[in-house]
CSV table of C-alpha atoms in Angstrom, one decimal:
chain,number,residue,atom,x,y,z
A,1,MET,CA,-60.3,71.5,47.8
A,2,THR,CA,-58.1,74.6,48.0
A,3,GLN,CA,-58.5,77.5,50.4
A,4,PHE,CA,-60.0,80.7,49.2
A,5,ASN,CA,-62.1,83.5,50.5
A,6,LEU,CA,-65.7,82.3,51.0
A,7,THR,CA,-67.1,85.8,51.1
A,8,LYS,CA,-67.0,85.7,47.3
A,9,PHE,CA,-69.5,82.8,47.3
A,10,ALA,CA,-71.7,83.7,50.2
A,11,ASP,CA,-75.0,85.4,49.5
A,12,PRO,CA,-75.5,88.4,51.6
A,13,THR,CA,-78.8,88.3,53.6
A,14,GLY,CA,-80.4,90.3,56.4
A,15,ILE,CA,-79.8,89.5,60.0
A,16,ALA,CA,-82.6,88.5,62.4
A,17,THR,CA,-82.8,90.7,65.6
A,18,PRO,CA,-84.8,90.7,68.8
A,19,GLY,CA,-88.4,91.6,68.3
A,20,MET,CA,-88.5,90.7,64.6
A,21,THR,CA,-91.8,89.1,63.6
A,22,VAL,CA,-92.2,85.8,61.9
A,23,ARG,CA,-93.6,87.7,58.9
A,24,GLU,CA,-90.4,89.8,58.7
A,25,LEU,CA,-88.3,86.7,58.9
A,26,PHE,CA,-90.3,84.9,56.2
A,27,VAL,CA,-90.1,87.9,53.9
A,28,GLU,CA,-86.3,88.3,54.3
A,29,CYS,CA,-85.7,84.6,53.9
A,30,SER,CA,-87.9,84.5,50.8
A,31,LYS,CA,-86.1,87.5,49.2
A,32,ALA,CA,-82.7,85.8,49.8
A,33,ARG,CA,-84.1,82.3,49.0
A,34,VAL,CA,-82.6,80.9,52.3
A,35,ALA,CA,-84.2,78.9,55.0
A,36,GLY,CA,-82.8,80.9,57.9
A,37,LEU,CA,-80.9,83.9,59.1
A,38,PRO,CA,-78.3,84.5,61.7
A,39,PHE,CA,-79.7,86.0,64.9
A,40,ARG,CA,-77.9,88.9,66.4
A,41,ASP,CA,-78.8,89.4,70.1
A,42,ALA,CA,-79.2,92.7,71.9
A,43,SER,CA,-75.5,92.7,72.8
A,44,GLY,CA,-74.5,92.5,69.2
A,45,LYS,CA,-73.4,88.9,69.2
A,46,ILE,CA,-74.5,86.4,66.6
A,47,ALA,CA,-76.1,83.9,69.1
A,48,GLY,CA,-78.2,81.6,67.0
A,49,LYS,CA,-80.3,81.3,63.9
A,50,ALA,CA,-83.9,82.1,63.1
A,51,SER,CA,-85.0,79.2,61.0
A,52,ILE,CA,-88.2,78.8,59.0
A,53,ARG,CA,-87.9,75.0,59.5
A,54,ASN,CA,-87.6,75.4,63.3
A,55,ILE,CA,-90.6,77.8,63.5
A,56,LEU,CA,-92.9,75.6,61.4
A,57,LYS,CA,-91.8,72.5,63.3
A,58,GLU,CA,-92.5,74.1,66.7
A,59,VAL,CA,-95.9,75.6,65.6
A,60,CYS,CA,-97.3,73.2,63.1
A,61,LEU,CA,-96.0,69.7,63.9
A,62,PRO,CA,-97.0,67.7,67.0
A,63,ASP,CA,-94.0,65.6,68.1
A,64,PHE,CA,-95.9,62.3,67.4
A,65,MET,CA,-96.3,63.2,63.7
A,66,VAL,CA,-92.5,63.5,63.4
A,67,GLU,CA,-91.9,60.3,65.3
A,68,HIS,CA,-94.4,58.4,63.2
A,69,ALA,CA,-94.1,60.1,59.9
A,70,ASN,CA,-93.1,56.9,58.1
A,71,ILE,CA,-96.4,55.2,59.1
A,72,LEU,CA,-98.7,58.1,58.4
A,73,GLY,CA,-100.7,57.7,55.2
A,74,ASP,CA,-101.3,60.4,52.6
A,75,THR,CA,-104.5,61.5,54.3
A,76,LEU,CA,-105.0,62.1,58.0
A,77,ASP,CA,-108.8,61.8,58.0
A,78,ALA,CA,-108.8,60.0,61.4
A,79,LEU,CA,-106.7,62.7,63.0
A,80,ARG,CA,-107.9,66.3,63.6
A,81,PHE,CA,-105.6,69.2,64.3
A,82,PRO,CA,-106.4,72.8,64.9
A,83,GLU,CA,-105.8,74.8,61.8
A,84,ILE,CA,-102.7,76.9,61.8
A,85,GLU,CA,-103.6,80.4,62.7
A,86,GLU,CA,-101.5,82.0,60.0
A,87,GLN,CA,-102.1,85.6,60.9
A,88,ARG,CA,-101.3,85.1,64.5
A,89,LEU,CA,-98.2,83.1,63.5
A,90,LEU,CA,-96.9,85.9,61.2
A,91,GLU,CA,-97.4,88.5,64.0
A,92,THR,CA,-95.5,86.4,66.5
A,93,ARG,CA,-92.0,87.6,67.6
A,94,ILE,CA,-89.2,85.2,66.6
A,95,ASP,CA,-87.4,85.6,70.0
A,96,ASP,CA,-88.7,82.3,71.4
A,97,PHE,CA,-87.8,80.3,68.3
A,98,ILE,CA,-84.1,81.1,68.1
A,99,TYR,CA,-82.1,78.0,67.6
A,100,PRO,CA,-78.7,78.2,69.3
A,101,ASP,CA,-77.0,75.4,67.4
A,102,PHE,CA,-76.0,76.7,64.0
A,103,ALA,CA,-73.3,76.1,61.4
A,104,GLN,CA,-70.8,78.9,60.9
A,105,ILE,CA,-67.4,79.2,59.2
A,106,THR,CA,-64.9,82.0,58.7
A,107,PRO,CA,-64.2,83.6,55.4
A,108,ALA,CA,-60.8,81.8,55.2
A,109,SER,CA,-62.4,78.3,55.7
A,110,GLN,CA,-62.0,75.6,53.0
A,111,LEU,CA,-65.1,74.3,51.2
A,112,SER,CA,-64.5,70.9,52.8
A,113,LYS,CA,-64.8,72.5,56.2
A,114,ALA,CA,-68.0,74.2,55.2
A,115,LEU,CA,-69.4,70.9,54.1
A,116,ALA,CA,-68.3,69.3,57.4
A,117,ARG,CA,-69.9,72.0,59.5
A,118,MET,CA,-73.2,71.7,57.5
A,119,GLU,CA,-73.2,67.9,58.1
A,120,ALA,CA,-72.3,68.3,61.8
A,121,HIS,CA,-75.3,70.6,62.2
A,122,ASP,CA,-77.7,68.6,60.0
A,123,THR,CA,-78.3,71.6,57.7
A,124,THR,CA,-77.7,72.6,54.0
A,125,TYR,CA,-76.3,76.0,54.7
A,126,CYS,CA,-73.9,77.8,57.0
A,127,PHE,CA,-73.2,81.4,57.9
A,128,VAL,CA,-69.9,83.1,57.0
A,129,ILE,CA,-68.8,85.1,60.1
A,130,ASP,CA,-65.4,86.4,61.0
A,131,ALA,CA,-63.7,86.6,64.4
A,132,ASP,CA,-65.1,90.2,64.9
A,133,GLN,CA,-68.7,88.9,64.4
A,134,LYS,CA,-68.9,90.5,60.9
A,135,TYR,CA,-71.5,88.6,58.9
A,136,TYR,CA,-70.8,88.2,55.2
A,137,GLY,CA,-73.7,86.0,54.1
A,138,VAL,CA,-74.9,82.4,53.8
A,139,LEU,CA,-73.1,79.6,52.0
A,140,SER,CA,-75.3,76.7,50.9
A,141,ILE,CA,-74.7,73.3,49.6
A,142,VAL,CA,-75.8,74.6,46.2
A,143,HIS,CA,-73.0,77.3,46.4
A,144,VAL,CA,-70.5,74.5,46.9
A,145,ALA,CA,-71.8,72.6,43.9
A,146,MET,CA,-71.7,75.8,41.8
A,147,ARG,CA,-68.1,76.4,42.9
A,148,ILE,CA,-67.1,72.8,41.9
A,149,LEU,CA,-68.7,73.3,38.5
A,150,GLU,CA,-67.0,76.7,38.0
A,151,ARG,CA,-63.6,75.2,38.7
A,152,ASN,CA,-64.2,72.3,36.3
A,153,GLN,CA,-65.6,73.9,33.2
């Protein structure tokens, strides 16, 4: 795949910041139809990602359920879990849920590098960020497929 400017294919999104609530994150992610946002810390550095998946995993899934997901049936009648306190979750600050391991690429990166970064981080999206910490948006696996289709119509 040839090199080109990935800023043309990245969808701009908001940026998560310290003190943001889970509700604000969910709203911003829903508007942009992405599963996470880059997190800019108090010093201005993009230092991680705020991920819907990570928050829900931490709050809603006991570790044993993940470990034994393949043997759990469709109903969990024998197991009882406390209901998710949705209102409390939405009011929670995201600061404790920031995931420091995130995929990022520069605007000049090749599509193949974007794919490799996504695979290396077990994700379907990466953030396009230049050397000066300017954030251009998110590039997803769907964007890559769209680009391949565009080039081969």
